[in-house]
CSV table of C-alpha atoms in Angstrom, one decimal:
chain,number,residue,atom,x,y,z
X,1,UNK,CA,0.0,0.0,0.0
X,2,UNK,CA,1.3,3.5,-0.9
X,3,UNK,CA,1.3,6.2,1.7
X,4,UNK,CA,-1.1,9.1,1.0
X,5,UNK,CA,1.8,11.5,0.3
X,6,UNK,CA,3.5,9.1,-2.1
X,7,UNK,CA,0.2,8.5,-3.9
X,8,UNK,CA,-0.3,12.2,-4.3
X,9,UNK,CA,3.2,12.6,-5.8
X,10,UNK,CA,2.5,9.8,-8.2
X,11,UNK,CA,-0.8,11.3,-9.3
X,12,UNK,CA,0.9,14.6,-9.9
X,13,UNK,CA,3.6,13.0,-12.0
X,14,UNK,CA,0.9,11.2,-14.0
X,15,UNK,CA,-1.0,14.4,-14.5
X,16,UNK,CA,2.1,16.2,-15.6
X,17,UNK,CA,2.9,13.5,-18.1
X,18,UNK,CA,-0.7,13.7,-19.5
X,19,UNK,CA,-0.7,17.6,-19.7
X,20,UNK,CA,2.7,17.9,-21.3
X,21,UNK,CA,2.8,17.0,-25.0
X,22,UNK,CA,5.4,14.4,-26.0
X,23,UNK,CA,8.5,16.1,-27.4
X,24,UNK,CA,8.8,13.7,-30.3
X,25,UNK,CA,5.1,14.2,-31.2
X,26,UNK,CA,5.6,17.9,-30.8
X,27,UNK,CA,8.4,17.9,-33.4
X,28,UNK,CA,6.6,15.4,-35.7
X,29,UNK,CA,9.3,12.8,-35.5
X,30,UNK,CA,9.6,9.3,-34.0
X,31,UNK,CA,11.8,8.0,-31.2
X,32,UNK,CA,14.3,6.6,-33.7
X,33,UNK,CA,14.9,10.0,-35.2
X,34,UNK,CA,18.5,11.0,-35.9
X,35,UNK,CA,20.1,14.2,-34.8
X,36,UNK,CA,19.7,15.4,-38.4
X,37,UNK,CA,16.0,14.7,-38.3
X,38,UNK,CA,15.6,16.6,-35.0
X,39,UNK,CA,17.4,19.6,-36.4
X,40,UNK,CA,15.4,19.6,-39.6
X,41,UNK,CA,12.1,19.4,-37.6
X,42,UNK,CA,13.1,22.3,-35.4
X,43,UNK,CA,14.2,24.4,-38.3
X,44,UNK,CA,10.8,24.0,-40.0
X,45,UNK,CA,8.6,24.5,-36.9
X,46,UNK,CA,10.5,27.3,-35.3
X,47,UNK,CA,10.3,29.4,-38.5
X,48,UNK,CA,6.6,28.5,-38.9
X,49,UNK,CA,5.6,29.5,-35.3
X,50,UNK,CA,8.1,32.4,-34.8
X,51,UNK,CA,6.3,35.4,-33.2
X,52,UNK,CA,7.8,37.7,-35.8
X,53,UNK,CA,5.8,35.8,-38.4
X,54,UNK,CA,2.6,35.6,-36.2
X,55,UNK,CA,2.2,39.0,-34.5
X,56,UNK,CA,-0.5,38.9,-31.9
X,57,UNK,CA,-1.0,35.1,-32.1
X,58,UNK,CA,-0.5,33.8,-28.6
X,59,UNK,CA,-1.0,30.2,-29.7
X,60,UNK,CA,1.9,30.4,-32.2
X,61,UNK,CA,4.1,32.1,-29.5
X,62,UNK,CA,3.4,29.2,-27.1
X,63,UNK,CA,4.1,26.7,-29.8
X,64,UNK,CA,7.4,28.4,-30.6
X,65,UNK,CA,8.4,28.1,-26.9
X,66,UNK,CA,7.4,24.4,-26.7
X,67,UNK,CA,9.3,23.6,-29.9
X,68,UNK,CA,12.4,25.2,-28.6
X,69,UNK,CA,12.1,23.3,-25.3
X,70,UNK,CA,11.6,20.0,-27.2
X,71,UNK,CA,14.7,20.7,-29.4
X,72,UNK,CA,16.8,21.6,-26.3
X,73,UNK,CA,15.9,18.3,-24.7
X,74,UNK,CA,16.3,16.1,-27.7
X,75,UNK,CA,19.4,17.7,-29.3
X,76,UNK,CA,21.6,17.0,-26.3
X,77,UNK,CA,22.4,13.2,-26.1
X,78,UNK,CA,22.4,13.1,-22.3
X,79,UNK,CA,19.1,15.0,-21.8
X,80,UNK,CA,17.6,12.9,-24.5
X,81,UNK,CA,18.6,9.7,-22.8
X,82,UNK,CA,17.0,11.0,-19.5
X,83,UNK,CA,13.9,12.0,-21.3
X,84,UNK,CA,13.5,8.6,-23.0
X,85,UNK,CA,13.8,6.8,-19.7
X,86,UNK,CA,12.1,9.1,-17.2
X,87,UNK,CA,10.1,11.6,-19.4
X,88,UNK,CA,9.4,15.2,-18.4
X,89,UNK,CA,9.8,14.6,-14.7
X,90,UNK,CA,13.3,13.3,-15.2
X,91,UNK,CA,14.3,16.4,-17.1
X,92,UNK,CA,12.7,18.5,-14.3
X,93,UNK,CA,14.7,16.8,-11.6
X,94,UNK,CA,17.9,17.2,-13.7
X,95,UNK,CA,17.3,20.9,-14.0
X,96,UNK,CA,16.7,21.2,-10.3
X,97,UNK,CA,19.9,19.3,-9.6
X,98,UNK,CA,21.9,21.8,-11.6
X,99,UNK,CA,22.1,19.7,-14.8
X,100,UNK,CA,20.6,22.4,-16.9
X,101,UNK,CA,17.9,25.0,-16.8
X,102,UNK,CA,15.3,26.6,-19.0
X,103,UNK,CA,16.6,28.7,-21.8
X,104,UNK,CA,15.2,31.6,-23.7
X,105,UNK,CA,13.6,30.2,-26.9
X,106,UNK,CA,15.0,33.2,-28.8
X,107,UNK,CA,18.5,32.2,-27.7
X,108,UNK,CA,17.9,28.7,-29.0
X,109,UNK,CA,16.7,30.1,-32.3
X,110,UNK,CA,19.7,32.5,-32.5
X,111,UNK,CA,22.2,29.7,-31.9
X,112,UNK,CA,20.6,27.5,-34.5
X,113,UNK,CA,20.2,30.1,-37.3
X,114,UNK,CA,23.0,32.5,-36.3
X,115,UNK,CA,22.7,36.2,-35.6
X,116,UNK,CA,19.8,37.4,-33.5
X,117,UNK,CA,16.7,35.5,-32.4
X,118,UNK,CA,14.3,37.6,-34.6
X,119,UNK,CA,15.1,36.5,-38.2
X,120,UNK,CA,18.2,38.6,-38.3
X,121,UNK,CA,16.4,41.9,-39.0
X,122,UNK,CA,17.9,43.8,-36.0
X,123,UNK,CA,20.7,46.3,-36.5
X,124,UNK,CA,24.1,44.8,-36.4
X,125,UNK,CA,23.1,41.3,-37.4
X,126,UNK,CA,24.7,40.2,-40.7
X,127,UNK,CA,22.1,39.0,-43.2
X,128,UNK,CA,22.6,37.3,-46.5
X,129,UNK,CA,21.3,38.5,-49.8
X,130,UNK,CA,17.8,37.8,-51.0
X,131,UNK,CA,17.1,35.5,-53.8
X,132,UNK,CA,14.6,36.2,-56.6
X,133,UNK,CA,13.1,33.5,-58.8
X,134,UNK,CA,10.2,33.3,-61.3
X,135,UNK,CA,7.8,30.4,-61.3
X,136,UNK,CA,5.6,29.8,-64.3
X,137,UNK,CA,1.9,29.1,-63.5
X,138,UNK,CA,-0.8,28.0,-66.0
X,139,UNK,CA,-3.7,30.4,-66.4
X,140,UNK,CA,-6.1,27.7,-65.1
X,141,UNK,CA,-4.3,27.9,-61.6
X,142,UNK,CA,-4.6,31.7,-61.6
X,143,UNK,CA,-8.3,31.4,-62.3
X,144,UNK,CA,-9.2,28.6,-59.8
X,145,UNK,CA,-6.5,29.0,-57.2
X,146,UNK,CA,-4.1,26.1,-56.5
X,147,UNK,CA,-1.8,24.6,-53.9
X,148,UNK,CA,1.3,23.0,-55.4
X,149,UNK,CA,5.1,22.8,-54.9
X,150,UNK,CA,8.1,24.0,-56.8
X,151,UNK,CA,11.8,22.9,-56.6
X,152,UNK,CA,14.8,25.2,-56.4
X,153,UNK,CA,18.5,24.4,-56.1
X,154,UNK,CA,20.2,26.6,-53.6
X,155,UNK,CA,23.0,26.8,-51.1
X,156,UNK,CA,22.5,25.0,-47.8
X,157,UNK,CA,24.7,24.5,-44.7
X,158,UNK,CA,26.3,21.1,-44.9
X,159,UNK,CA,24.5,18.7,-42.6
X,160,UNK,CA,27.3,16.2,-42.4
X,161,UNK,CA,29.7,18.6,-40.6
X,162,UNK,CA,27.0,21.0,-39.4
X,163,UNK,CA,28.6,23.9,-41.2
X,164,UNK,CA,32.1,23.5,-39.6
X,165,UNK,CA,33.7,22.1,-42.7
X,166,UNK,CA,35.6,19.6,-40.6
X,167,UNK,CA,35.2,15.8,-40.7
X,168,UNK,CA,36.0,15.4,-37.0
X,169,UNK,CA,34.9,18.8,-35.7
X,170,UNK,CA,38.5,20.1,-35.3
X,171,UNK,CA,38.9,23.7,-36.5
X,172,UNK,CA,42.2,25.5,-35.8
X,173,UNK,CA,43.2,29.1,-35.8
X,174,UNK,CA,45.1,30.0,-38.9
X,175,UNK,CA,48.8,30.3,-38.0
X,176,UNK,CA,49.5,32.5,-41.0
X,177,UNK,CA,47.2,35.4,-40.1
X,178,UNK,CA,46.6,34.6,-36.4
X,179,UNK,CA,42.9,34.2,-37.0
X,180,UNK,CA,42.3,37.6,-38.5
X,181,UNK,CA,41.8,36.5,-42.1
X,182,UNK,CA,43.9,39.4,-43.3
X,183,UNK,CA,47.6,40.1,-43.4
X,184,UNK,CA,49.7,43.2,-43.9
X,185,UNK,CA,52.2,43.0,-46.8
X,186,UNK,CA,55.0,45.5,-47.5
X,187,UNK,CA,55.8,46.6,-51.1
X,188,UNK,CA,58.9,48.6,-51.9
X,189,UNK,CA,58.0,51.5,-54.2
X,190,UNK,CA,61.5,52.9,-54.3
X,191,UNK,CA,64.7,52.5,-52.3
X,192,UNK,CA,63.8,53.2,-48.7
X,193,UNK,CA,60.1,53.8,-49.6
X,194,UNK,CA,57.6,51.1,-48.6
X,195,UNK,CA,53.8,50.8,-48.9
X,196,UNK,CA,51.7,48.6,-46.6
X,197,UNK,CA,48.8,46.8,-48.1
X,198,UNK,CA,46.2,44.6,-46.4
X,199,UNK,CA,45.5,41.4,-48.2
X,200,UNK,CA,43.3,38.3,-47.7
X,201,UNK,CA,45.2,35.5,-46.1
X,202,UNK,CA,45.9,32.9,-48.8
X,203,UNK,CA,46.2,30.1,-46.3
X,204,UNK,CA,42.7,30.3,-44.8
X,205,UNK,CA,41.1,32.4,-47.6
X,206,UNK,CA,40.1,35.1,-45.2
X,207,UNK,CA,38.2,32.8,-42.7
X,208,UNK,CA,40.9,33.0,-40.0
X,209,UNK,CA,40.5,29.2,-39.4
X,210,UNK,CA,42.0,26.1,-41.0
X,211,UNK,CA,40.6,22.6,-41.1
X,212,UNK,CA,43.1,19.7,-40.8
X,213,UNK,CA,40.6,17.1,-41.9
X,214,UNK,CA,38.0,18.4,-44.4
X,215,UNK,CA,34.4,17.2,-44.5
X,216,UNK,CA,34.1,14.6,-47.3
X,217,UNK,CA,30.7,16.0,-48.3
X,218,UNK,CA,31.4,19.7,-48.7
X,219,UNK,CA,35.2,19.4,-49.0
X,220,UNK,CA,35.6,22.0,-46.2
X,221,UNK,CA,33.5,24.7,-47.9
X,222,UNK,CA,30.8,24.2,-45.2
X,223,UNK,CA,28.0,24.6,-47.7
X,224,UNK,CA,26.6,22.4,-50.5
X,225,UNK,CA,24.2,22.9,-53.4
X,226,UNK,CA,21.0,21.1,-52.7
X,227,UNK,CA,17.6,20.8,-54.3
X,228,UNK,CA,14.8,22.1,-52.0
X,229,UNK,CA,11.0,21.7,-52.4
X,230,UNK,CA,8.8,24.7,-51.4
X,231,UNK,CA,5.0,24.8,-51.0
X,232,UNK,CA,3.3,27.3,-53.3
X,233,UNK,CA,-0.2,28.7,-52.7
X,234,UNK,CA,-1.6,30.4,-55.7
X,235,UNK,CA,-4.6,32.5,-54.6
X,236,UNK,CA,-7.6,32.7,-56.8
X,237,UNK,CA,-7.4,35.6,-59.2
X,238,UNK,CA,-3.8,36.4,-58.1
X,239,UNK,CA,-2.4,39.0,-60.5
X,240,UNK,CA,0.5,38.2,-62.8
X,241,UNK,CA,3.7,39.3,-61.3
X,242,UNK,CA,2.5,38.7,-57.7
X,243,UNK,CA,5.5,38.2,-55.4
X,244,UNK,CA,5.5,35.7,-52.6
X,245,UNK,CA,8.0,36.0,-49.8
X,246,UNK,CA,9.7,33.1,-48.0
X,247,UNK,CA,11.5,34.4,-45.0
X,248,UNK,CA,15.0,33.2,-44.5
X,249,UNK,CA,14.9,30.7,-47.3
X,250,UNK,CA,17.6,32.2,-49.6
X,251,UNK,CA,21.1,30.8,-49.8
X,252,UNK,CA,22.3,29.6,-46.4
X,253,UNK,CA,25.7,30.1,-44.8
X,254,UNK,CA,27.2,29.5,-41.3
X,255,UNK,CA,28.4,33.1,-41.4
X,256,UNK,CA,25.1,34.9,-41.7
X,257,UNK,CA,21.3,34.6,-41.4
X,258,UNK,CA,19.8,33.6,-44.7
X,259,UNK,CA,18.0,36.3,-46.7
X,260,UNK,CA,14.5,35.9,-48.1
X,261,UNK,CA,13.4,34.0,-51.1
X,262,UNK,CA,11.2,36.1,-53.3
X,263,UNK,CA,9.0,34.2,-55.8
X,264,UNK,CA,7.4,36.1,-58.7
X,265,UNK,CA,4.4,34.3,-60.4
X,266,UNK,CA,4.3,34.6,-64.2
X,267,UNK,CA,1.9,33.1,-66.6
X,268,UNK,CA,3.3,30.3,-68.6
X,269,UNK,CA,2.4,29.6,-72.3
X,270,UNK,CA,-0.5,27.2,-72.7
X,271,UNK,CA,0.5,23.5,-73.3
X,272,UNK,CA,-2.3,21.3,-74.7
X,273,UNK,CA,-0.7,18.1,-73.4
X,274,UNK,CA,0.6,19.3,-70.0
X,275,UNK,CA,-2.0,21.8,-68.8
X,276,UNK,CA,-5.3,20.7,-70.3
X,277,UNK,CA,-6.3,17.4,-68.8
X,278,UNK,CA,-9.8,18.7,-68.5
X,279,UNK,CA,-9.9,19.5,-72.2
X,280,UNK,CA,-11.1,23.0,-71.6
X,281,UNK,CA,-11.2,25.8,-74.2
X,282,UNK,CA,-10.1,28.2,-71.5
X,283,UNK,CA,-6.5,26.9,-71.7
X,284,UNK,CA,-6.1,29.2,-74.7
X,285,UNK,CA,-7.8,32.3,-73.2
X,286,UNK,CA,-5.6,35.4,-72.9
X,287,UNK,CA,-5.6,37.4,-69.8
X,288,UNK,CA,-5.5,41.2,-69.4
X,289,UNK,CA,-5.8,42.2,-65.8
X,290,UNK,CA,-9.4,41.0,-64.8
X,291,UNK,CA,-10.5,40.5,-68.4
X,292,UNK,CA,-10.2,37.3,-70.5
X,293,UNK,CA,-9.9,37.4,-74.3
X,294,UNK,CA,-11.0,34.7,-76.8
X,295,UNK,CA,-11.1,34.6,-80.6
X,296,UNK,CA,-14.0,32.7,-82.1
X,297,UNK,CA,-13.9,31.7,-85.8
X,298,UNK,CA,-17.1,31.8,-87.9
X,299,UNK,CA,-17.9,30.7,-91.4
X,300,UNK,CA,-19.2,33.1,-94.0
X,301,UNK,CA,-22.7,31.7,-93.7
X,302,UNK,CA,-22.7,31.9,-89.8
X,303,UNK,CA,-21.3,35.5,-89.9
X,304,UNK,CA,-23.8,36.6,-92.5
X,305,UNK,CA,-26.9,34.6,-91.7
X,306,UNK,CA,-26.6,33.9,-88.0
X,307,UNK,CA,-28.4,30.8,-86.7
X,308,UNK,CA,-25.5,29.2,-84.8
X,309,UNK,CA,-24.5,28.3,-81.3
X,310,UNK,CA,-21.0,27.7,-79.7
X,311,UNK,CA,-20.3,26.3,-76.2
X,312,UNK,CA,-17.0,27.4,-74.6
X,313,UNK,CA,-15.7,25.2,-71.8
X,314,UNK,CA,-14.3,27.7,-69.2
X,315,UNK,CA,-11.2,27.2,-67.0
X,316,UNK,CA,-13.1,25.6,-64.2
X,317,UNK,CA,-15.2,23.4,-66.6
X,318,UNK,CA,-18.4,25.4,-66.7
X,319,UNK,CA,-19.9,26.2,-70.1
X,320,UNK,CA,-20.3,29.6,-71.7
X,321,UNK,CA,-22.8,29.7,-74.5
X,322,UNK,CA,-22.3,32.0,-77.6
X,323,UNK,CA,-25.0,32.3,-80.2
X,324,UNK,CA,-26.7,34.4,-82.8
X,325,UNK,CA,-30.3,34.1,-84.0
X,326,UNK,CA,-31.0,33.6,-87.7
X,327,UNK,CA,-30.8,36.8,-89.7
X,328,UNK,CA,-28.5,38.6,-87.3
X,329,UNK,CA,-25.1,39.2,-88.9
X,330,UNK,CA,-21.7,39.6,-87.2
X,331,UNK,CA,-18.9,41.8,-88.7
X,332,UNK,CA,-15.4,40.5,-89.0
X,333,UNK,CA,-13.4,41.7,-85.9
X,334,UNK,CA,-16.5,42.5,-83.9
X,335,UNK,CA,-16.0,42.1,-80.2
X,336,UNK,CA,-18.7,40.8,-77.8
X,337,UNK,CA,-18.5,41.4,-74.1
X,338,UNK,CA,-19.8,38.6,-71.9
X,339,UNK,CA,-20.2,40.1,-68.4
X,340,UNK,CA,-19.0,38.2,-65.4
X,341,UNK,CA,-17.1,35.5,-67.3
X,342,UNK,CA,-13.6,37.0,-66.9
X,343,UNK,CA,-11.0,36.5,-64.2
X,344,UNK,CA,-11.8,36.5,-60.5
X,345,UNK,CA,-10.9,39.8,-58.9
X,346,UNK,CA,-8.3,39.1,-56.3
X,347,UNK,CA,-9.1,40.0,-52.7
X,348,UNK,CA,-7.2,39.2,-49.5
X,349,UNK,CA,-10.3,37.6,-48.0
X,350,UNK,CA,-11.0,35.5,-51.1
X,351,UNK,CA,-14.4,33.9,-51.4
X,352,UNK,CA,-15.5,33.8,-47.8
X,353,UNK,CA,-18.1,35.1,-45.3
X,354,UNK,CA,-16.3,38.4,-45.4
X,355,UNK,CA,-16.1,38.8,-49.1
X,356,UNK,CA,-17.9,37.5,-52.2
X,357,UNK,CA,-15.6,37.1,-55.3
X,358,UNK,CA,-16.4,39.3,-58.2
X,359,UNK,CA,-15.4,38.5,-61.8
X,360,UNK,CA,-14.2,40.6,-64.8
X,361,UNK,CA,-15.6,40.1,-68.3
X,362,UNK,CA,-14.9,37.8,-71.2
X,363,UNK,CA,-14.2,39.6,-74.5
X,364,UNK,CA,-14.9,37.5,-77.6
X,365,UNK,CA,-13.5,38.7,-80.9
X,366,UNK,CA,-15.1,37.1,-84.0
X,367,UNK,CA,-13.0,36.1,-87.0
X,368,UNK,CA,-14.7,35.3,-90.3
X,369,UNK,CA,-13.2,32.7,-92.6
X,370,UNK,CA,-14.1,33.1,-96.4
X,371,UNK,CA,-14.1,30.0,-98.6
X,372,UNK,CA,-11.0,29.9,-100.9
X,373,UNK,CA,-12.6,27.4,-103.3
X,374,UNK,CA,-16.0,27.1,-104.9
X,375,UNK,CA,-17.5,24.8,-107.5
X,376,UNK,CA,-18.3,26.5,-110.8
X,377,UNK,CA,-22.0,26.0,-110.4
X,378,UNK,CA,-21.9,27.4,-106.9
X,379,UNK,CA,-19.9,30.4,-108.0
X,380,UNK,CA,-22.4,31.1,-110.8
X,381,UNK,CA,-25.4,30.9,-108.5
X,382,UNK,CA,-23.8,33.2,-105.9
X,383,UNK,CA,-22.8,35.8,-108.5
X,384,UNK,CA,-26.3,35.8,-110.0
X,385,UNK,CA,-27.9,36.1,-106.6
X,386,UNK,CA,-25.7,39.0,-105.5
X,387,UNK,CA,-26.1,40.8,-108.8
X,388,UNK,CA,-29.8,40.6,-108.5
X,389,UNK,CA,-30.0,42.2,-105.0
X,390,UNK,CA,-27.1,44.7,-105.8
X,391,UNK,CA,-29.0,46.1,-108.7
X,392,UNK,CA,-32.2,46.3,-106.6
X,393,UNK,CA,-31.1,48.0,-103.4
X,394,UNK,CA,-27.3,47.5,-103.2
X,395,UNK,CA,-24.8,50.2,-102.2
X,396,UNK,CA,-22.0,51.0,-104.7
X,397,UNK,CA,-19.0,51.5,-102.4
X,398,UNK,CA,-16.8,52.8,-105.2
X,399,UNK,CA,-19.1,55.6,-106.1
X,400,UNK,CA,-19.7,56.5,-102.5
X,401,UNK,CA,-16.0,56.7,-101.8
X,402,UNK,CA,-15.4,59.6,-104.2
X,403,UNK,CA,-12.4,58.0,-105.8
X,404,UNK,CA,-11.6,58.3,-109.5
X,405,UNK,CA,-13.0,55.5,-111.7
X,406,UNK,CA,-11.4,53.6,-114.5
X,407,UNK,CA,-7.8,52.2,-114.8
X,408,UNK,CA,-5.2,54.2,-113.0
X,409,UNK,CA,-2.6,55.9,-115.2
X,410,UNK,CA,1.1,56.2,-114.3
X,411,UNK,CA,2.0,59.9,-114.6
X,412,UNK,CA,5.6,58.9,-115.4
X,413,UNK,CA,4.6,57.1,-118.6
X,414,UNK,CA,4.4,59.4,-121.7
X,415,UNK,CA,2.4,58.7,-124.8
X,416,UNK,CA,4.5,58.3,-127.9
X,417,UNK,CA,4.3,61.0,-130.5
């Protein structure tokens, strides 16, 4: 039988274990995760829940603190061993016994990414250059909105050596420059006249450190080129040229905080095989701001006599009907405006309870194709028909134009005497 005091302590420990989320679950990894997996999980989650990216969001701030605590516990082999055996209570007793204490989550973030704990935007923190890339998006995705991914090769800190460049972790101070990365050289300009010039140390290449045993993956350069996959959310009606910012996802380096990756969305040329699995006509629409443009081809009979119907399959699969009743003509190049069948007008709230999506117009330009061949009997019949109605009530465009009649005469040609 347990004493009441011992039973109370046990119940408290059980309650603590229930209330505190498992560190592995918090980071989204399993108990067999490697150190590299732990770092990768912390890198992703700490950036996602950082208070700078979620101003006023107390839930994200709390998550940021919890993720930092989980990373602190699991990244250290000794504390991870204690946690695996005794859980949160074991870590708590270790901290009370002087084996470690709580750390500022921003300090953890700063040590991991370099610079300050706030994405490196404070004065005095060295920050790397931004990267700009263009991603081609089919018109269908601009119209409907789409969540996808894109890949980009960029510079990343070598995971094998953790950015040290050393295979065994040993990094020495350069004996040639004393760790300064620069040396002073004297050049004699004339007898007794010297000039001092500061140059980059050729031994350490300006780093101030030398590596006896270089990392086999990065060859001591501390960084590698690596293919990365990024999520891409294309909002419905997003304008061409829209820029999406990925904070601190530019080229990485152990010497500075990574800059931002700036992605510009551009409309790619339509591809019937790649971008038209729904077999929609809208693949070949042309966009101008919130308007869509389409060219429709009519035969001479349809343009002159009417009595036709066309069904256009739009970018989302719905059908837009075009038609003319019999006896209503269409002129070549005539443009018809179909209200509300253009692009969605982008709004930050999208189609939600706060905002109802509005649409631009679809402009249809008609092109008339004339027959290039006719049977002799058909040509004779048409000529006779037109001559009959021309003589009855036709308009003579030549006479109405006021231009001179008869064959033109070249003024440079003189009649012979």
